[in-house]
Short mmCIF file of C-alpha atoms in Angstrom, two decimals:
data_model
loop_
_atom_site.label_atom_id
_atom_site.label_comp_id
_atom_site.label_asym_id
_atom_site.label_seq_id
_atom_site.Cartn_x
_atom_site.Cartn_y
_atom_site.Cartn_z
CA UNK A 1 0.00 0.00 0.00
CA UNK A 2 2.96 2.80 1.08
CA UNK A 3 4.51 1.65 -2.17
CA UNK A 4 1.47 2.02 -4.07
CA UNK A 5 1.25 5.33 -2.49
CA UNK A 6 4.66 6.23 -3.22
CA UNK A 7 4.66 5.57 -6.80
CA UNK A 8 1.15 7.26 -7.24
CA UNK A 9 3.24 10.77 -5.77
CA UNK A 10 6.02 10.15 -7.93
CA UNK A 11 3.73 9.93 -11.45
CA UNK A 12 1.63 12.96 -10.40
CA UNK A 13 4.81 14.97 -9.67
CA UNK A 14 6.41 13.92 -13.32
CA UNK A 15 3.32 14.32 -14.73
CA UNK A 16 3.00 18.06 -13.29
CA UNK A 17 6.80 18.58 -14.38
CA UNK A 18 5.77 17.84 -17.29
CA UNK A 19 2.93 20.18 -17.76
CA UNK A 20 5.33 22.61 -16.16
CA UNK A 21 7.60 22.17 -18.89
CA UNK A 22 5.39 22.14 -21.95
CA UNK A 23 3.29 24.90 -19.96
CA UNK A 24 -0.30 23.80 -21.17
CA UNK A 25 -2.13 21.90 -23.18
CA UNK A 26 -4.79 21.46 -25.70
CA UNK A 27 -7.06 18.62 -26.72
CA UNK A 28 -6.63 17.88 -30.16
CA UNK A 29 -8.78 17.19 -32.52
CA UNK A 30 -9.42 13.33 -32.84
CA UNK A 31 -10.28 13.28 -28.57
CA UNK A 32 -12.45 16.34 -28.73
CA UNK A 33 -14.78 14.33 -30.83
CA UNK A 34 -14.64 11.91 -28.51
CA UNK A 35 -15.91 14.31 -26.11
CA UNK A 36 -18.45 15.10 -27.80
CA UNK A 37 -19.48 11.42 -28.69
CA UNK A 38 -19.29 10.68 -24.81
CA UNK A 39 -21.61 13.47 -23.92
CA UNK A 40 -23.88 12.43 -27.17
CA UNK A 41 -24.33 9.01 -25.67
CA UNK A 42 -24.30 10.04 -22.36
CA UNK A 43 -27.37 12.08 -23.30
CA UNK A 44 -28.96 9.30 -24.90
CA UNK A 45 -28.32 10.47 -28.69
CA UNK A 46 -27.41 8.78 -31.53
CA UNK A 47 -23.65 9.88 -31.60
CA UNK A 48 -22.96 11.59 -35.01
CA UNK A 49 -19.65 9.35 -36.03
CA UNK A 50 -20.69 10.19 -39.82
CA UNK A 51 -19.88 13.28 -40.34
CA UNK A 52 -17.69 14.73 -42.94
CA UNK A 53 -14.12 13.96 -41.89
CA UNK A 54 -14.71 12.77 -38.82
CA UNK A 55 -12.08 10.85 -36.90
CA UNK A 56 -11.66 7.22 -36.09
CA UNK A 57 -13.89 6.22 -33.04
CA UNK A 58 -11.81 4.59 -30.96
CA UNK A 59 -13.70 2.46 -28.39
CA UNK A 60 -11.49 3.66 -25.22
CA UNK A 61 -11.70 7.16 -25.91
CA UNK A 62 -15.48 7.20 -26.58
CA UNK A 63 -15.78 5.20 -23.31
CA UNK A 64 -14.20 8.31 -21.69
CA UNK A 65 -15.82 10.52 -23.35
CA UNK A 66 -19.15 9.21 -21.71
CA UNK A 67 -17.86 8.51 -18.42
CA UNK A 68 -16.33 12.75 -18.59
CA UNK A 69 -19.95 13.43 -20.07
CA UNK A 70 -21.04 15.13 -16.49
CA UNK A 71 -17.99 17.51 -16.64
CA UNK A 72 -19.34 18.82 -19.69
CA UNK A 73 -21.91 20.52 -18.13
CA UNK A 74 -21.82 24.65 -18.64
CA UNK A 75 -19.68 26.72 -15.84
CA UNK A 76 -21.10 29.64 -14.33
CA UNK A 77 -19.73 31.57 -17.60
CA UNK A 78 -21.84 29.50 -20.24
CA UNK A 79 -19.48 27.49 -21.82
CA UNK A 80 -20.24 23.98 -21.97
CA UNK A 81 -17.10 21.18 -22.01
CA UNK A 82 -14.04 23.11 -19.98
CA UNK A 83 -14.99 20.26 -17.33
CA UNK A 84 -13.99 17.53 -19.64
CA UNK A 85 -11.44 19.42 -21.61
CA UNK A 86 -9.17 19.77 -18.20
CA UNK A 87 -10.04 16.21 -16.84
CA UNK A 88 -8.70 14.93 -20.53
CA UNK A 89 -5.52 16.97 -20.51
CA UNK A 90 -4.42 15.93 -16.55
CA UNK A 91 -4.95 12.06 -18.06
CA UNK A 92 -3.03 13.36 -20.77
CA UNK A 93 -0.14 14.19 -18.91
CA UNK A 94 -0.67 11.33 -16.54
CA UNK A 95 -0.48 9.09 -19.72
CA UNK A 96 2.63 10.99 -20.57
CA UNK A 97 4.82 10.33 -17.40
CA UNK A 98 3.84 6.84 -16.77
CA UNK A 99 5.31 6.49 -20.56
CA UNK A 100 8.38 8.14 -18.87
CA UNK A 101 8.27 4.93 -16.04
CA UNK A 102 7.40 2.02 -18.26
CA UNK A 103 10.66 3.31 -20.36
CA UNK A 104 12.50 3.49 -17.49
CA UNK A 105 11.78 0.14 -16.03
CA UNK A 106 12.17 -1.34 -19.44
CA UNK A 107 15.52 -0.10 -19.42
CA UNK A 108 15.78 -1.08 -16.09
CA UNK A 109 15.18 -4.52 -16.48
CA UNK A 110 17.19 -5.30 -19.35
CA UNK A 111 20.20 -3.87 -18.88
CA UNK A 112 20.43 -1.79 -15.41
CA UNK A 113 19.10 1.72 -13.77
CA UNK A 114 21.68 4.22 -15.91
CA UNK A 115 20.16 2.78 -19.35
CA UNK A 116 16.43 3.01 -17.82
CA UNK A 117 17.41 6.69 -16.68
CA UNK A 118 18.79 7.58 -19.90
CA UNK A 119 15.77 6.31 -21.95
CA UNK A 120 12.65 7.77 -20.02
CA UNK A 121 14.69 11.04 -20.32
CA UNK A 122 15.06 10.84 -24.24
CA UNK A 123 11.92 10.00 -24.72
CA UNK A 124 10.28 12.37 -22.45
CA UNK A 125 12.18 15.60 -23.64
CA UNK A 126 11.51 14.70 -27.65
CA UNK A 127 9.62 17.46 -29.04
CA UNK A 128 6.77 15.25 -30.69
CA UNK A 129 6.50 12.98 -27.87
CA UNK A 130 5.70 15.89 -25.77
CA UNK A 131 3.34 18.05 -28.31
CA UNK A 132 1.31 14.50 -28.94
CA UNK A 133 1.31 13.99 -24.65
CA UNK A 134 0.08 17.96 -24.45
CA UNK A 135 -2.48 17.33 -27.14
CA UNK A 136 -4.26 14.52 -25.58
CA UNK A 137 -3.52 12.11 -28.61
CA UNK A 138 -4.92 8.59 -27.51
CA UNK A 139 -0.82 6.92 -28.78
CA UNK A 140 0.68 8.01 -25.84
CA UNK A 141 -1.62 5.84 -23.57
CA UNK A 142 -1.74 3.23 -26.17
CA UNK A 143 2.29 2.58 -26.43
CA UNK A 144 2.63 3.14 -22.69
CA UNK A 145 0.13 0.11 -22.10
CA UNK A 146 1.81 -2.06 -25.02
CA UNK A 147 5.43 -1.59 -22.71
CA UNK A 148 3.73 -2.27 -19.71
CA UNK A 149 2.46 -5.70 -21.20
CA UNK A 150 6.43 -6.15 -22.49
CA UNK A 151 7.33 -5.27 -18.93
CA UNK A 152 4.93 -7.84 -17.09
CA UNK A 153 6.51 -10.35 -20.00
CA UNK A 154 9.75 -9.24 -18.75
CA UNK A 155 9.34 -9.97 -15.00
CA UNK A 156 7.77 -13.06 -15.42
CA UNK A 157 7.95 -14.54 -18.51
CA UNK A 158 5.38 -16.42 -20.36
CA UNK A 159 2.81 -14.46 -17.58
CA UNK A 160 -0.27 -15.33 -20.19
CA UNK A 161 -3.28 -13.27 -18.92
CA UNK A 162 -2.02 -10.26 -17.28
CA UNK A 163 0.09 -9.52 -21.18
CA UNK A 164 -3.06 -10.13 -22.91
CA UNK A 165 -5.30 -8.25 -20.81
CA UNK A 166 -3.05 -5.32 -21.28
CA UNK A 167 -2.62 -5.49 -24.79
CA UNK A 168 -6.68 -6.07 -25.19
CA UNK A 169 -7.16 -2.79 -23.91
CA UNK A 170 -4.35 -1.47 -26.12
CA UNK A 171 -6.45 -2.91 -28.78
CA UNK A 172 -9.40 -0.32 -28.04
CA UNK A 173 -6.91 2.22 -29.01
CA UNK A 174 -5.42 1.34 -31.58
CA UNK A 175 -5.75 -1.97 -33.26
CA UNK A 176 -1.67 -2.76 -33.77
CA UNK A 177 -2.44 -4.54 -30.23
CA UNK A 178 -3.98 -7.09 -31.86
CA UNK A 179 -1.05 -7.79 -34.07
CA UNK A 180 1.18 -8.40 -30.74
CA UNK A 181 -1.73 -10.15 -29.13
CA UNK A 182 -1.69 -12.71 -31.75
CA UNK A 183 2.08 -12.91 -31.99
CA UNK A 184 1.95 -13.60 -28.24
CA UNK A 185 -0.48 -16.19 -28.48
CA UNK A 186 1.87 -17.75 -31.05
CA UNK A 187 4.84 -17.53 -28.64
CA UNK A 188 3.25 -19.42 -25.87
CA UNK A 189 2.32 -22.16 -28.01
CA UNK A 190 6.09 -22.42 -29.38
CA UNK A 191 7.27 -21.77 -25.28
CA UNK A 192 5.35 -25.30 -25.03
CA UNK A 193 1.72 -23.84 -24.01
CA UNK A 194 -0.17 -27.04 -24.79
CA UNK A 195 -3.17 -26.97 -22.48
CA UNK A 196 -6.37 -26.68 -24.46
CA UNK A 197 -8.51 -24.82 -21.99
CA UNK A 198 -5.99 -22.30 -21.25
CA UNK A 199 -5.38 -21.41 -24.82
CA UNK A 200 -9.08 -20.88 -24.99
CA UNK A 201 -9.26 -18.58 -22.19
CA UNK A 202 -5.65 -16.92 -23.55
CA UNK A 203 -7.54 -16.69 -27.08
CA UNK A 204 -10.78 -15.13 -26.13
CA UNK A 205 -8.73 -12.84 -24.26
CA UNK A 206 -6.75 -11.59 -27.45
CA UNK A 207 -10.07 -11.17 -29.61
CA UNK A 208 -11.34 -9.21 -27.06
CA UNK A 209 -10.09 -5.85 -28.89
CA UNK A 210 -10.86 -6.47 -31.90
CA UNK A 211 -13.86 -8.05 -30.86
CA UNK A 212 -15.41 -5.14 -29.41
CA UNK A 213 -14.16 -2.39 -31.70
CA UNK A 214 -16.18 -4.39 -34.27
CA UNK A 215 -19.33 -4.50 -31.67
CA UNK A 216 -18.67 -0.74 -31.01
CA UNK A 217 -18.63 0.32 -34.59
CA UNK A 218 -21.72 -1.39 -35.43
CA UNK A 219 -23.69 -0.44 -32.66
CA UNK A 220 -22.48 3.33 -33.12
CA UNK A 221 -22.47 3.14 -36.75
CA UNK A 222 -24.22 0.73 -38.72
CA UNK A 223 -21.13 -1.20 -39.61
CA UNK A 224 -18.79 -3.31 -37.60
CA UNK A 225 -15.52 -2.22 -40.20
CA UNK A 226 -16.63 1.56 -40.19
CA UNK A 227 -13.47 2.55 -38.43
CA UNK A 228 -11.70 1.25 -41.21
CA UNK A 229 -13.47 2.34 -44.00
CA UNK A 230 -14.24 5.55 -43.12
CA UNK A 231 -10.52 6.01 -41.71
CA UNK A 232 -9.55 4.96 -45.56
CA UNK A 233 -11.56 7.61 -46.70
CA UNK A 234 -10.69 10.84 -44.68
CA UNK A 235 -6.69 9.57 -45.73
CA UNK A 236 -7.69 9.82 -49.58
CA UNK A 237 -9.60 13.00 -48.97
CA UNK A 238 -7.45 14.89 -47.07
CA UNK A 239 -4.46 13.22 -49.10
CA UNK A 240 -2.29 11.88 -46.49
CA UNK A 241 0.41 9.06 -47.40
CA UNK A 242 -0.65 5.74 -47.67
CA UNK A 243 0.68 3.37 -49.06
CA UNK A 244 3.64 0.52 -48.65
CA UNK A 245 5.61 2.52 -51.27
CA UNK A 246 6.34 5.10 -49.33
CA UNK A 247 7.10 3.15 -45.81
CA UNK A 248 10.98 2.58 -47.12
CA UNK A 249 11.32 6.36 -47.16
CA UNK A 250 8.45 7.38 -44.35
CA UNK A 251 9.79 5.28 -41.74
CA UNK A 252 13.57 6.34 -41.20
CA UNK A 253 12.42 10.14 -41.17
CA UNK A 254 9.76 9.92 -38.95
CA UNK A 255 11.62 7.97 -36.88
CA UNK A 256 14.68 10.51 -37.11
CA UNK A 257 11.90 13.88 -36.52
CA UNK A 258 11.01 12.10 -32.86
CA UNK A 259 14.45 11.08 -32.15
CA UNK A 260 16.80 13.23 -33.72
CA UNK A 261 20.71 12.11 -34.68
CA UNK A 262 22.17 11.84 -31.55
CA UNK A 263 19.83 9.49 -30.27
CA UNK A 264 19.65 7.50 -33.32
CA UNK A 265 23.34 7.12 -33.49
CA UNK A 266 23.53 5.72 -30.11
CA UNK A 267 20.41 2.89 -30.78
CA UNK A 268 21.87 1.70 -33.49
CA UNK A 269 25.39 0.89 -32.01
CA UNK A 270 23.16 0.07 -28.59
CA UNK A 271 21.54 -2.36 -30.93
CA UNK A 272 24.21 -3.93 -32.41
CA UNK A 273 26.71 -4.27 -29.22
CA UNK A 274 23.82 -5.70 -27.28
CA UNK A 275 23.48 -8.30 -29.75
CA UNK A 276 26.99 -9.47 -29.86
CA UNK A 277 27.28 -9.62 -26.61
CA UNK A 278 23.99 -9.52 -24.43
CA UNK A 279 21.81 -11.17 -26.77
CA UNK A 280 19.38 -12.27 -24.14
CA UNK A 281 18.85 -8.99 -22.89
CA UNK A 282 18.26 -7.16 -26.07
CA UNK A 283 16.14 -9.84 -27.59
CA UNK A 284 12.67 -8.73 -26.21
CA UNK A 285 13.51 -5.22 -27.44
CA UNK A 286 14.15 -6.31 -30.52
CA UNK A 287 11.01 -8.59 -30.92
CA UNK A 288 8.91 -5.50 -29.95
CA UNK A 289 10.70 -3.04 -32.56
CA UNK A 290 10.20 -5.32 -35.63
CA UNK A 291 6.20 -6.25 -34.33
CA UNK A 292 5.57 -2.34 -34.21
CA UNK A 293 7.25 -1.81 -37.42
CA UNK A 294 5.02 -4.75 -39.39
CA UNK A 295 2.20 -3.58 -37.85
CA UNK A 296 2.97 -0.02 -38.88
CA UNK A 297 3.09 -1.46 -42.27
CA UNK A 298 -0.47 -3.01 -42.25
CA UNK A 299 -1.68 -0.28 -41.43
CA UNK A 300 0.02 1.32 -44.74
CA UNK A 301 -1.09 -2.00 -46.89
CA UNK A 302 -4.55 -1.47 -45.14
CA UNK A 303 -4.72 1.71 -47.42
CA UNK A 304 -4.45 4.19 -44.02
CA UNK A 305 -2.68 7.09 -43.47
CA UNK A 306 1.59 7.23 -42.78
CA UNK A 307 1.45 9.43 -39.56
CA UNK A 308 4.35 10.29 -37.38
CA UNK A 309 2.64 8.87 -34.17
CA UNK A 310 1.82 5.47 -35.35
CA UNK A 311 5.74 5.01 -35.19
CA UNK A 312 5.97 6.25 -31.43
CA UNK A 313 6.81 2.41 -30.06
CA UNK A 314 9.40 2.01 -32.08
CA UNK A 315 10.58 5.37 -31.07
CA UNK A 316 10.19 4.43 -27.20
CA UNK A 317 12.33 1.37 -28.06
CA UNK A 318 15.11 3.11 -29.79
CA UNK A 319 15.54 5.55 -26.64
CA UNK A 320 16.08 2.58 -24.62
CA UNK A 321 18.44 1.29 -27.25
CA UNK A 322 20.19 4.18 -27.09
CA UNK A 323 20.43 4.14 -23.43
CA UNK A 324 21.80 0.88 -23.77
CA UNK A 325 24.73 2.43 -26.34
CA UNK A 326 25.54 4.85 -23.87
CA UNK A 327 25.48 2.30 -20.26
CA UNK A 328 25.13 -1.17 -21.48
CA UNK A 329 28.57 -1.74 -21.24
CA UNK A 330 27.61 -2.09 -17.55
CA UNK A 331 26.07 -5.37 -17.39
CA UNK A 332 28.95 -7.11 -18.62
CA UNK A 333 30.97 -8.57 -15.78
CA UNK A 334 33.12 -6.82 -13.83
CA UNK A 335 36.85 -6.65 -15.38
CA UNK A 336 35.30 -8.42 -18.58
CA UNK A 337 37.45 -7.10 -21.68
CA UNK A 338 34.54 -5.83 -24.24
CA UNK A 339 33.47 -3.66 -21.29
CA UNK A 340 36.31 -0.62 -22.35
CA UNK A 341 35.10 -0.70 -26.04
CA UNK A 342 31.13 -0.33 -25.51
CA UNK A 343 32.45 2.36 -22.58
CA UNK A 344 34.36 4.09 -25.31
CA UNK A 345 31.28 4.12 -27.44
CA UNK A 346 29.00 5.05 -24.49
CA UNK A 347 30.87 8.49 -24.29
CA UNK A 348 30.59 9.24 -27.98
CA UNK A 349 27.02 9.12 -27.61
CA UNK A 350 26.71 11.01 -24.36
CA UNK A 351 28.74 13.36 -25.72
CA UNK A 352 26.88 13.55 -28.87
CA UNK A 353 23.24 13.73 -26.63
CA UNK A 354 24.76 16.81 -24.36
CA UNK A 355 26.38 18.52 -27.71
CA UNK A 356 22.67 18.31 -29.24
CA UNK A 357 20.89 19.98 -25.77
CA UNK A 358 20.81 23.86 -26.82
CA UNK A 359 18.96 22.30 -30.02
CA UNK A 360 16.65 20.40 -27.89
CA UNK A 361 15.75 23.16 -25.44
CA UNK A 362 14.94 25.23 -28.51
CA UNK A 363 12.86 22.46 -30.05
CA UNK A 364 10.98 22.45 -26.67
CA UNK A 365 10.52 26.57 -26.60
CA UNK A 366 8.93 26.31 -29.94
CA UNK A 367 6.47 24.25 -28.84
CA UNK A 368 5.74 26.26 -25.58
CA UNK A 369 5.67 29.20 -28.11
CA UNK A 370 3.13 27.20 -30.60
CA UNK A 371 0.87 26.10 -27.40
CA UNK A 372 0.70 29.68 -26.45
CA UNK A 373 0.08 31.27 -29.79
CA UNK A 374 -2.99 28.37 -30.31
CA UNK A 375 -4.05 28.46 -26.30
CA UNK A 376 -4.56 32.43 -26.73
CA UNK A 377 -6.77 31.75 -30.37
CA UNK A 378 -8.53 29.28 -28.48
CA UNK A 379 -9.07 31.92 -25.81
CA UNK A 380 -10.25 34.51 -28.37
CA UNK A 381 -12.69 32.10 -29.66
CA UNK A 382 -13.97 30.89 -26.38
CA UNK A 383 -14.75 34.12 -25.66
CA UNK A 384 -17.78 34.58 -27.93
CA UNK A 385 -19.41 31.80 -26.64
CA UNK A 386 -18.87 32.63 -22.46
CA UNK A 387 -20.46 35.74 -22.84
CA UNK A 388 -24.17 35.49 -22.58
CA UNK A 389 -26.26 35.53 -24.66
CA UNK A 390 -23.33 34.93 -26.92
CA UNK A 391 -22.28 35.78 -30.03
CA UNK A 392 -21.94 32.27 -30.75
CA UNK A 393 -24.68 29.82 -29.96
CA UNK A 394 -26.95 27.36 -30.29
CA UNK A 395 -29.90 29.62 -31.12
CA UNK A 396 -28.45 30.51 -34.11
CA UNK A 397 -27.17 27.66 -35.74
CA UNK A 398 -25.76 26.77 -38.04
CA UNK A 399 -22.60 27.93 -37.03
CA UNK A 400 -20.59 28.71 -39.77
CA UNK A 401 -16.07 27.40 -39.59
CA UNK A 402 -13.54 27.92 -42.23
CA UNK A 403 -12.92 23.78 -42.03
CA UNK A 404 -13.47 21.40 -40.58
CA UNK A 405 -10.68 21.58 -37.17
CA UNK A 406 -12.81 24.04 -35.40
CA UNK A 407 -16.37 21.80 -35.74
CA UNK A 408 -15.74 19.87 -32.30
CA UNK A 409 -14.59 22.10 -30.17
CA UNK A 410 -17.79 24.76 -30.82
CA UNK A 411 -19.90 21.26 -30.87
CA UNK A 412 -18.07 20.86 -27.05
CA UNK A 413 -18.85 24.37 -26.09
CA UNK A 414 -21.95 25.24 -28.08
CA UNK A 415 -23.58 21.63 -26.24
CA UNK A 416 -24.19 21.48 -30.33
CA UNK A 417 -24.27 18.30 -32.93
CA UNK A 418 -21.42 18.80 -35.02
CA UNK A 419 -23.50 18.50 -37.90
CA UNK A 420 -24.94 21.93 -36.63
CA UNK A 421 -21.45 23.45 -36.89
CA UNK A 422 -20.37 23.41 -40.65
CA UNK A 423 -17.31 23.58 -42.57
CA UNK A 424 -17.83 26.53 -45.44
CA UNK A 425 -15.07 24.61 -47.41
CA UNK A 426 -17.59 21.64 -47.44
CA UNK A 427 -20.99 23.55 -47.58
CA UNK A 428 -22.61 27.30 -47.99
CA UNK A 429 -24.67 28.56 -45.44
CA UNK A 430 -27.80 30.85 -45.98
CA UNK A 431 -28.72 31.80 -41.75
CA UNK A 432 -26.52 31.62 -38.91
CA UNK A 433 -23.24 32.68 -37.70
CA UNK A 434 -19.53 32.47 -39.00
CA UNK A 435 -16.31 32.39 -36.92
CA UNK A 436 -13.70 33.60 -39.24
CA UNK A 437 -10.27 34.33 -38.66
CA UNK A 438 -8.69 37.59 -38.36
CA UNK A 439 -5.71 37.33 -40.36
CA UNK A 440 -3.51 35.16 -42.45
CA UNK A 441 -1.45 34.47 -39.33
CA UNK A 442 -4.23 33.52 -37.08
CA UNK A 443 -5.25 31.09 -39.86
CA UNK A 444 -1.68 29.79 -40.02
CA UNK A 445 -1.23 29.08 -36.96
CA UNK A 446 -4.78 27.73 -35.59
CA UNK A 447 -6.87 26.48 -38.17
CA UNK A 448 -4.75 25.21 -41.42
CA UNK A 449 -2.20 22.60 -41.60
CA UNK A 450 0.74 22.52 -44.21
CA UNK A 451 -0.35 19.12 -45.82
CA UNK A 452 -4.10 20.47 -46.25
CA UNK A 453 -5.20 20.69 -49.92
CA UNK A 454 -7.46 23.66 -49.52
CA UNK A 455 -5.69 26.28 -47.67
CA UNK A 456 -8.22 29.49 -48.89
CA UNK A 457 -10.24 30.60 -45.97
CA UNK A 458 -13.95 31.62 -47.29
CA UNK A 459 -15.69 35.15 -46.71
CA UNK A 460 -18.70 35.72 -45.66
CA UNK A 461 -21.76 34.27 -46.76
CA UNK A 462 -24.25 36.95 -48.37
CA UNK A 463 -26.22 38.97 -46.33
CA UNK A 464 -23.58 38.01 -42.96
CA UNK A 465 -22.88 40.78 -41.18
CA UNK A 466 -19.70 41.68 -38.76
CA UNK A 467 -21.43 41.01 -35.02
CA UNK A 468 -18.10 40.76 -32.99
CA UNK A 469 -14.16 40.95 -33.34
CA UNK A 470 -10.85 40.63 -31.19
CA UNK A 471 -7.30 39.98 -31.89
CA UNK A 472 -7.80 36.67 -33.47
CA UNK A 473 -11.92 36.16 -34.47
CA UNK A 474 -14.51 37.86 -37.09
CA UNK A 475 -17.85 36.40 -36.39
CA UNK A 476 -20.44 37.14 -38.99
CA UNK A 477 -24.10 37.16 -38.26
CA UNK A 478 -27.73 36.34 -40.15
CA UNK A 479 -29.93 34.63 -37.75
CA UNK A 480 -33.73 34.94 -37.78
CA UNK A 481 -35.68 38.20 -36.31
CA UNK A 482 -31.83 39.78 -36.59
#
């Protein structure tokens, strides 16, 4: 229980350093839907998972979204969804340091302490890792509970349910779990598992996930492969990569953007010393890598999108690979002769890391800069919908967005369907209101991104007229008996 209690302290103080050293955060698109899903359901709606370019429902995050649904109530100022928004970003950050600790006792456990040290603090000061922790994206929690099922593996090999169980409810994240969850299953059977009633309880375990995702998508959609389909879709609409083509070429840079040189240099000689010499030790590691990286390409052959996240895993892995470059040398045996080589290499790398820190604290200020910037938008937008009546509401509907980012977070605030807030890219409007941004930059920086196709921001609709404006909003008005 006092250990419990202990290591309960110790994540909620990382997890505030962390926050403290990002300085905020904002849910991101994909979970904000799921907000708004959970609140849907909650309210006993049909959920509206068909809308244009909406995101993939994942089953976990939709369950949260319910169970935050009574946070989502309106504050004293009128906006509906802060509630939620804050619970999601502490789990957020609590997601994000007990990544930090499953590194660490990774590295802990197959080599020593220093290499577990090393790791959690690569992978917890990358740039991406940290913008995708402060965003709320569902992969942090995901890859932290896929290393948590190769650390219970780790203690106590061949452990059977507790490794399945975790990677089950992986696989209502993401559905890569049920790529290791089958591999597993394979591994007991070669490891001599033999006993039929086990393997059926072992086996109903592992189609869990993808059992329910299926269940989930019907019952919320109408079809038990809508997450699929419809993730397929928004890729060729929005054009994103796809495609085992372009995995060769994808794979090494995204891999390089979360890790950067340094760190790279020192997995790939951690990689190859531990195999020469601890080959026990680096084996699991190994395993892990080359499972994330096949199931990284099924999901390119599956005709979805190449994102940077999907490749956090192998990411995680490297920085203990590289922690292993820099103190693996340590589990050798005292006085044992290939200890002074791997040493030698150990301070090229640490060397190399502490040469590439300036870089890596500016990495880090950008993104406390770009958090700002898009918390004080946010802010500027939030404000026409806390003041009552409200410039924004759900009186006058539809409410008019340049595309489609903004829809769920005015569907969080306005209590609104998102089909009730509308994308002018997508559709015209002829009544409501229109939330347009105030200049180039604001549109920049909030609501485009570089690899969108349609980057013009549309005026007004006819017969709109200005209603209210700040540093970073227009919002245009035609509602009835205005």
């Amino acid at each position: 229980m006092v250990r419990a209690a202990r290591f309960t302290a110790a994540l909620g103080a990382l997890a505030a350093a962390l926050w403290l050293l990002v300085g905020r955060g904002l849910v991101n698109y994909d979970t904000l839907y799921s907000l708004v899903w959970g609140r849907q359901i909650a309210q006993g709606q049909a959920p509206d998972i068909e809308v244009a370019l909406a995101p993939t429902p994942h089953p976990l995050a939709t369950l949260a979204g319910v169970l935050a649904a009574p946070l989502s109530m309106a504050s004293d100022a009128g906006v509906h969804g802060e509630g939620a928004q804050t619970a999601t970003l502490v789990l957020a950050f609590v997601a994000l340091a007990l990544l930090g600790w499953v590194v660490y006792a990774l590295g802990t456990a197959w080599f020593d302490p220093w290499v577990g040290v090393l790791a959690a603090a690569i992978i917890l000061t990358r740039r991406p890792v940290l913008d995708f922790g402060a965003r709320a994206y569902v992969d942090i929690p995901y890859v932290a509970l896929v290393l948590g099922a190769l650390l219970v593996e780790t203690r106590r090999p061949r452990a059977g349910l507790p490794v399945l169980a975790l990677l089950a409810v992986a696989g209502l994240i993401r559905p890569e779990a049920w790529l290791f969850s089958a591999a597993y299953l394979a591994y007991l059977f070669w490891r001599g598992e033999r006993d039929p009633g086990r393997l059926v309880r072992l086996a109903a375990v592992a189609a869990s996930g993808p059992l329910l995702w299926a269940l989930a998508d019907w019952a919320l959609a109408g079809s038990p492969l809508h997450s699929l389909t419809g993730t397929r879709d928004n890729a060729a609409t929005l054009g994103r990569v796809t495609g085992l083509d372009d995995v060769p070429v994808t794979v090494p840079r995204r891999l390089g953007e979360i890790l950067r040189e340094p760190v790279l240099l020192g997995a790939v000689g951690g990689l190859a010393l531990s195999w020469w010499w601890l080959r026990d030790r680096v084996r699991p590691a190994i395993a892990a890598g080359v499972l994330a990286l096949a199931a990284f390409c099924v999901l390119a052959a599956s005709g979805l999108p190449i994102l940077g996240r999907y490749l956090l895993l192998p990411a995680a892995i490297g920085a203990i690979l590289c922690g292993a470059g820099a103190f693996g040398w340590r589990s050798l045996p005292e006085g044992d002769p290939r200890r002074r080589p791997w040493a030698w290499f150990g301070l090229v790398t640490l060397v190399a890391l502490l040469a590439f820190v300036p870089s890596q604290i500016g990495r880090i200020g950008d993104l406390r800069d770009a958090l700002r910037i898009q918390d004080r938008i946010q802010d500027d937008l939030r404000a026409f919908v806390r003041v009552p009546p409200g410039v924004l509401d759900a009186q006058c509907t539809p409410v008019g967005v340049p595309n489609h980012r903004p829809i769920p977070l005015l569907a969080l605030w306005l209590d609104a369907p998102p089909e009730r807030v509308v994308s002018l890219q997508e559709r015209s409007i002829v009544r409501g209101a229109y939330a347009r941004p105030a200049t180039a930059r604001v549109a920049r920086d909030y609501v485009l991104d570089p690899r969108d196709r349609r980057k013009a921001i549309p005026p007004p609709p006819p017969g709109f007229r200005l209603a209210a404006a700040n540093r970073s909003w227009r919002v245009f008005r035609r509602c009835a008996g205005e």
